[in-house]
Coordinates of C-alpha atoms in Angstrom, one line a residue:
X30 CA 9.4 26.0 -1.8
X31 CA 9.2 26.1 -5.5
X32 CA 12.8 24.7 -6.0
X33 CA 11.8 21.7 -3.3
X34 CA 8.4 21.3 -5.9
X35 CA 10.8 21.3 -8.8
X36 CA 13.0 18.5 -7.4
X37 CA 9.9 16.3 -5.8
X38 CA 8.6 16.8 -9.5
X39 CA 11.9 15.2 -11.2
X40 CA 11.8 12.6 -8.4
X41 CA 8.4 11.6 -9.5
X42 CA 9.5 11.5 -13.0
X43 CA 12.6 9.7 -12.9
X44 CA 10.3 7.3 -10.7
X45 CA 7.8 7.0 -13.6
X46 CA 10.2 6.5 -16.1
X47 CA 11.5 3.2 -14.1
X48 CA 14.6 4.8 -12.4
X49 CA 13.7 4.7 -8.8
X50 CA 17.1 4.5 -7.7
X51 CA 18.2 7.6 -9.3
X52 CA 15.1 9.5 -8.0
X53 CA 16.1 9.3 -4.7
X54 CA 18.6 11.8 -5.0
X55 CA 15.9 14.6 -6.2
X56 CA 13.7 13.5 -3.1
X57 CA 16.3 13.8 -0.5
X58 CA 16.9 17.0 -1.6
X59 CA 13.4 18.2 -1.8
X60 CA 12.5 17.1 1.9
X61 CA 15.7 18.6 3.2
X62 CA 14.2 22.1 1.5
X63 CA 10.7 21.2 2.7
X64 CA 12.1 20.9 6.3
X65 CA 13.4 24.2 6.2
X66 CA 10.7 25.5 5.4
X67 CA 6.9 25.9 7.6
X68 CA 4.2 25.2 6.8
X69 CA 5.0 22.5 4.6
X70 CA 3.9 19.0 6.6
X71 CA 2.2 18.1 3.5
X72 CA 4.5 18.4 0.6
X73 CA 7.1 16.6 3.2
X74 CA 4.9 14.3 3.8
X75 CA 4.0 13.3 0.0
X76 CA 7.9 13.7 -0.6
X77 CA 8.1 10.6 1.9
X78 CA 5.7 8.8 0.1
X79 CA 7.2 9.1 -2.7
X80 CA 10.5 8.1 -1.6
X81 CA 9.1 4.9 0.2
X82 CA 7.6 4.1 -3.5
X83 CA 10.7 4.5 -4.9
X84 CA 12.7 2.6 -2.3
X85 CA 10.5 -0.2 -2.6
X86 CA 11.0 -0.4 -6.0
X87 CA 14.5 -1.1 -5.4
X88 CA 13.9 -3.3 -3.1
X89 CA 15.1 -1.6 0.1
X90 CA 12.2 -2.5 2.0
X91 CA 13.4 -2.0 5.4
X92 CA 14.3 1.9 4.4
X93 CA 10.4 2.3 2.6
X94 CA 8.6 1.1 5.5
X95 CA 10.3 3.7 7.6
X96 CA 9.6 6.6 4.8
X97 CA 6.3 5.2 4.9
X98 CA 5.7 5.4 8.8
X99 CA 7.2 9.0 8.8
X100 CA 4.9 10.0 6.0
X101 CA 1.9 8.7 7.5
X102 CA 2.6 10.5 10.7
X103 CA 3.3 13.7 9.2
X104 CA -0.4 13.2 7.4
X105 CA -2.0 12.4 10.6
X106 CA -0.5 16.1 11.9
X107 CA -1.8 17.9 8.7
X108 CA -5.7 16.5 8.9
X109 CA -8.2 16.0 6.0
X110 CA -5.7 13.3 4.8
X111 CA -7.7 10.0 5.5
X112 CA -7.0 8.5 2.5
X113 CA -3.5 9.9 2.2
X114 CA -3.2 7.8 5.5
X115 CA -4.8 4.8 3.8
X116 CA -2.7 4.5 1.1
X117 CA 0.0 4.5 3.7
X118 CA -1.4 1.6 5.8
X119 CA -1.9 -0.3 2.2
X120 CA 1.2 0.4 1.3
X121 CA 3.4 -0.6 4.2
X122 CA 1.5 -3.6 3.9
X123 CA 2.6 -4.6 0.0
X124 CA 6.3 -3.1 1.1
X125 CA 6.3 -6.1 4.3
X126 CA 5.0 -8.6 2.2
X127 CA 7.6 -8.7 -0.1
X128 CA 10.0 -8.4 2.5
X129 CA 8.3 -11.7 4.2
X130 CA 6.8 -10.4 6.7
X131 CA 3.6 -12.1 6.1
X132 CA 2.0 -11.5 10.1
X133 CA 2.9 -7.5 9.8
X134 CA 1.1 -6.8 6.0
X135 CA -1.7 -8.5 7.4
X136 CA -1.6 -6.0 10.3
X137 CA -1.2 -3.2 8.1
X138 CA -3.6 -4.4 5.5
X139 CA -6.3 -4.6 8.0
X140 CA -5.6 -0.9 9.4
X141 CA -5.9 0.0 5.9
X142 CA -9.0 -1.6 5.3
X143 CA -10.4 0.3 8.1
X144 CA -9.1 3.3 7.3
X145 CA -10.7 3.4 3.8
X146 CA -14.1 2.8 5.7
X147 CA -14.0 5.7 6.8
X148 CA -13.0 7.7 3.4
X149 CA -16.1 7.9 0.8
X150 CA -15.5 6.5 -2.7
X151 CA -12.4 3.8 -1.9
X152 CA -14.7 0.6 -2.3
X153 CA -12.5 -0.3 -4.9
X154 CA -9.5 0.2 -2.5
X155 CA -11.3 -2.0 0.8
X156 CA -11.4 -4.3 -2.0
X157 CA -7.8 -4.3 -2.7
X158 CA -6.9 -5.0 1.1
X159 CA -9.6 -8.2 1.2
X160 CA -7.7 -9.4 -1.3
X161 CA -4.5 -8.4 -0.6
X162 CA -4.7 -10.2 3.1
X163 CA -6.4 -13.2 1.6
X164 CA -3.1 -13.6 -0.9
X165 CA -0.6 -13.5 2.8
X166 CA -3.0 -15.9 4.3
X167 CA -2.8 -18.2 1.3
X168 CA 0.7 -17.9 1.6
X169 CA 0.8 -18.9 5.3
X170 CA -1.7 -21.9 4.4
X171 CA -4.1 -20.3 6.4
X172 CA -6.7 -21.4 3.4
X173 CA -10.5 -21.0 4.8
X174 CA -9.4 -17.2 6.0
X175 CA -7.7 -16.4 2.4
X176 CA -10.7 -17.9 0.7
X177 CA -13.4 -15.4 3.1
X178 CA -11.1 -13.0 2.1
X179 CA -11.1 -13.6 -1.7
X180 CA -14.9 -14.0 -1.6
X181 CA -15.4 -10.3 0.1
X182 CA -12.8 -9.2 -2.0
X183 CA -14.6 -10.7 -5.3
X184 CA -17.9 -9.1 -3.7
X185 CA -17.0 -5.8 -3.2
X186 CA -15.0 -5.8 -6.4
X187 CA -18.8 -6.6 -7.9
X188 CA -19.6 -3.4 -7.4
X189 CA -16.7 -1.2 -8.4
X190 CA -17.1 -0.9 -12.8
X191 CA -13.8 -1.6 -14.6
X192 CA -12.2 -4.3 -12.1
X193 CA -12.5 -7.4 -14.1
X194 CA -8.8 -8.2 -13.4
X195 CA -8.9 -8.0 -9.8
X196 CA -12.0 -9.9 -9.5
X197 CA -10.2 -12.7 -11.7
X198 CA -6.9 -12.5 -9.7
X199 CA -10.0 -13.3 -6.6
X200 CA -11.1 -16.4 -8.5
X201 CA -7.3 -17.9 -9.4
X202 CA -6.5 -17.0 -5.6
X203 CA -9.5 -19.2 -4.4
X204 CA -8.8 -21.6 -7.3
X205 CA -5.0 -21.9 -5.5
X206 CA -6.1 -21.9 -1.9
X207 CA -9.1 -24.7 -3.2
X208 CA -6.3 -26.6 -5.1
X209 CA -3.9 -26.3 -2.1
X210 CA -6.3 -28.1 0.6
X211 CA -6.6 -30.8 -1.7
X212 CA -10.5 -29.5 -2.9
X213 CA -10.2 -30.4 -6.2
X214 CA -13.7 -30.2 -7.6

Protein backbone atom coordinates (compact mmCIF):
# COMPACT_ATOMS: atom_id res chain seq x y z
CA UNK A 1 0.00 0.00 0.00
CA UNK A 2 2.69 2.38 0.80
CA UNK A 3 4.48 1.80 -2.61
CA UNK A 4 0.79 2.33 -4.45
CA UNK A 5 0.70 5.88 -1.98
CA UNK A 6 4.17 6.61 -3.24
CA UNK A 7 3.31 6.31 -7.01
CA UNK A 8 -0.42 8.08 -6.63
CA UNK A 9 1.84 10.83 -4.82
CA UNK A 10 4.34 11.28 -8.02
CA UNK A 11 1.28 11.01 -10.19
CA UNK A 12 -0.19 13.97 -8.37
CA UNK A 13 3.05 15.79 -8.75
CA UNK A 14 3.91 15.28 -12.15
CA UNK A 15 0.16 16.47 -12.63
CA UNK A 16 0.82 19.64 -10.67
CA UNK A 17 3.83 20.37 -12.35
CA UNK A 18 1.80 20.46 -15.83
CA UNK A 19 2.81 16.90 -17.10
CA UNK A 20 -0.41 15.07 -17.11
CA UNK A 21 0.61 12.90 -19.77
CA UNK A 22 3.54 11.56 -18.02
CA UNK A 23 1.62 11.05 -14.76
CA UNK A 24 -0.41 8.51 -16.07
CA UNK A 25 2.11 6.09 -15.97
CA UNK A 26 2.57 6.43 -11.88
CA UNK A 27 -1.36 6.24 -11.65
CA UNK A 28 -1.79 3.11 -13.55
CA UNK A 29 0.62 1.58 -11.54
CA UNK A 30 -0.72 2.70 -8.27
CA UNK A 31 -4.41 1.44 -9.01
CA UNK A 32 -3.11 -1.85 -10.32
CA UNK A 33 -1.33 -2.14 -6.51
CA UNK A 34 -4.53 -0.71 -4.92
CA UNK A 35 -6.56 -3.55 -6.63
CA UNK A 36 -4.50 -5.99 -5.12
CA UNK A 37 -4.90 -4.98 -2.25
CA UNK A 38 -8.44 -4.84 0.31
CA UNK A 39 -9.62 -2.60 1.72
CA UNK A 40 -8.57 0.03 -0.38
CA UNK A 41 -11.97 1.36 -2.41
CA UNK A 42 -10.85 4.72 -1.46
CA UNK A 43 -7.38 5.26 -2.37
CA UNK A 44 -8.50 3.45 -5.81
CA UNK A 45 -11.09 5.48 -6.03
CA UNK A 46 -9.13 8.96 -5.62
CA UNK A 47 -6.33 7.27 -7.87
CA UNK A 48 -9.23 7.40 -10.65
CA UNK A 49 -9.91 10.73 -9.94
CA UNK A 50 -6.85 11.65 -10.38
CA UNK A 51 -6.24 9.91 -13.50
CA UNK A 52 -9.56 11.31 -15.11
CA UNK A 53 -7.88 14.97 -14.06
CA UNK A 54 -5.01 14.18 -15.71
CA UNK A 55 -6.56 12.63 -18.86
CA UNK A 56 -8.59 15.52 -19.31
CA UNK A 57 -5.87 17.63 -19.28
CA UNK A 58 -4.71 15.96 -22.25
CA UNK A 59 -7.54 16.02 -23.74
CA UNK A 60 -8.59 12.40 -23.87
CA UNK A 61 -12.00 13.10 -22.73
CA UNK A 62 -13.70 10.00 -23.68
CA UNK A 63 -10.95 7.94 -21.42
CA UNK A 64 -11.62 10.73 -18.18
CA UNK A 65 -15.26 10.46 -18.26
CA UNK A 66 -14.88 6.71 -17.85
CA UNK A 67 -12.11 7.22 -14.91
CA UNK A 68 -14.56 9.50 -13.65
CA UNK A 69 -17.68 7.14 -13.69
CA UNK A 70 -15.47 4.27 -12.11
CA UNK A 71 -14.28 6.57 -9.43
CA UNK A 72 -17.58 7.86 -8.57
CA UNK A 73 -18.91 4.32 -8.18
CA UNK A 74 -16.27 3.13 -6.17
CA UNK A 75 -17.10 6.33 -3.78
CA UNK A 76 -20.68 5.49 -3.68
CA UNK A 77 -19.40 1.70 -2.26
CA UNK A 78 -17.06 3.39 0.45
CA UNK A 79 -19.86 5.91 2.00
CA UNK A 80 -19.30 9.33 3.85
CA UNK A 81 -17.97 10.52 0.39
CA UNK A 82 -20.83 12.98 -0.74
CA UNK A 83 -18.80 15.48 -1.81
CA UNK A 84 -16.07 13.17 -3.18
CA UNK A 85 -19.16 12.13 -5.41
CA UNK A 86 -19.93 15.81 -6.20
CA UNK A 87 -16.89 16.71 -7.45
CA UNK A 88 -17.28 13.69 -9.67
CA UNK A 89 -20.76 14.69 -11.13
CA UNK A 90 -19.02 18.43 -11.62
CA UNK A 91 -16.36 17.07 -13.08
CA UNK A 92 -17.79 14.76 -15.68
CA UNK A 93 -19.67 17.62 -16.55
CA UNK A 94 -16.51 20.26 -17.45
CA UNK A 95 -14.78 16.86 -19.08
CA UNK A 96 -18.27 16.59 -21.61
CA UNK A 97 -18.39 20.04 -22.22
CA UNK A 98 -15.25 20.33 -23.69
CA UNK A 99 -15.73 17.32 -25.56
CA UNK A 100 -19.22 19.05 -27.00
CA UNK A 101 -21.40 17.34 -25.38
CA UNK A 102 -23.35 20.25 -24.30
CA UNK A 103 -27.00 18.14 -23.38
CA UNK A 104 -24.81 15.47 -21.13
CA UNK A 105 -22.66 18.32 -18.83
CA UNK A 106 -25.87 19.90 -18.33
CA UNK A 107 -27.10 16.46 -17.05
CA UNK A 108 -24.15 15.94 -14.99
CA UNK A 109 -23.93 19.56 -13.84
CA UNK A 110 -27.36 19.33 -12.51
CA UNK A 111 -26.71 15.92 -10.53
CA UNK A 112 -23.90 17.73 -9.18
CA UNK A 113 -25.71 20.62 -8.10
CA UNK A 114 -27.89 18.37 -6.15
CA UNK A 115 -25.47 16.44 -4.88
CA UNK A 116 -23.67 19.41 -3.12
CA UNK A 117 -27.19 20.21 -1.53
CA UNK A 118 -26.83 17.66 0.33
CA UNK A 119 -23.04 18.23 1.61
CA UNK A 120 -22.73 21.22 4.22
CA UNK A 121 -20.28 24.10 3.28
CA UNK A 122 -20.22 23.66 -0.85
CA UNK A 123 -22.32 26.92 -1.50
CA UNK A 124 -19.54 28.04 -3.30
CA UNK A 125 -19.48 24.82 -5.28
CA UNK A 126 -23.76 24.83 -6.11
CA UNK A 127 -22.60 28.06 -7.35
CA UNK A 128 -20.13 26.78 -9.68
CA UNK A 129 -22.69 24.33 -11.28
CA UNK A 130 -25.48 27.41 -11.75
CA UNK A 131 -22.92 28.83 -13.58
CA UNK A 132 -21.37 26.32 -15.15
CA UNK A 133 -24.95 25.01 -16.83
CA UNK A 134 -25.85 28.63 -17.56
CA UNK A 135 -22.33 28.91 -19.77
CA UNK A 136 -23.64 25.26 -21.94
CA UNK A 137 -26.99 26.86 -22.28
CA UNK A 138 -25.54 30.06 -23.61
CA UNK A 139 -23.67 28.00 -25.81
CA UNK A 140 -26.80 26.17 -27.12
CA UNK A 141 -28.59 29.71 -27.44
CA UNK A 142 -30.78 28.62 -24.94
CA UNK A 143 -30.43 32.44 -23.55
CA UNK A 144 -33.37 33.13 -20.84
CA UNK A 145 -32.28 29.56 -19.06
CA UNK A 146 -28.34 30.56 -19.12
CA UNK A 147 -29.29 34.05 -17.94
CA UNK A 148 -31.61 32.36 -14.56
CA UNK A 149 -28.75 30.40 -14.30
CA UNK A 150 -26.10 33.29 -14.15
CA UNK A 151 -28.38 35.27 -11.90
CA UNK A 152 -28.61 32.23 -9.14
CA UNK A 153 -25.24 31.66 -9.85
CA UNK A 154 -24.25 35.54 -9.13
CA UNK A 155 -26.63 35.16 -6.09
CA UNK A 156 -25.38 32.45 -4.37
CA UNK A 157 -21.80 33.58 -5.29
CA UNK A 158 -23.04 36.77 -3.01
CA UNK A 159 -22.73 34.96 -0.29
CA UNK A 160 -19.51 32.89 -0.53
CA UNK A 161 -16.37 35.77 0.61
CA UNK A 162 -13.51 35.75 -1.91
CA UNK A 163 -15.51 34.98 -5.31
CA UNK A 164 -15.32 38.29 -6.97
CA UNK A 165 -14.05 36.55 -10.22
CA UNK A 166 -16.75 34.16 -10.49
CA UNK A 167 -19.38 36.58 -9.74
CA UNK A 168 -17.80 38.78 -12.72
CA UNK A 169 -17.45 35.73 -15.06
CA UNK A 170 -21.70 35.72 -13.99
CA UNK A 171 -22.12 39.34 -15.20
CA UNK A 172 -19.83 38.98 -18.66
CA UNK A 173 -21.92 35.62 -19.24
CA UNK A 174 -25.30 37.51 -18.86
CA UNK A 175 -23.65 40.59 -20.64
CA UNK A 176 -23.00 37.68 -23.74
CA UNK A 177 -26.28 35.91 -23.51
CA UNK A 178 -28.04 39.83 -23.30
CA UNK A 179 -25.81 40.85 -26.26
CA UNK A 180 -26.67 37.60 -28.12
CA UNK A 181 -30.68 38.08 -28.17
CA UNK A 182 -30.07 41.31 -29.58
CA UNK A 183 -30.80 43.23 -25.76
CA UNK A 184 -28.50 45.74 -26.11
CA UNK A 185 -29.32 48.17 -23.38
Amino acid sequence: EDQADCLNGVGLAMTGAGRSEAALAPYSLALDIYRQLPGTELDQANCLHSTANALDDVGRYAEAVEAYRQSLELYRQVGRTSREQANCLYNIGGTLRRARRYEEAMTSYRQALEAYRQVEGTEKDQADCLGSTGTVLRGLKRYEGALDNFRQALEAYRAVPGTERPQADCLNGTGYALNEMGRYE
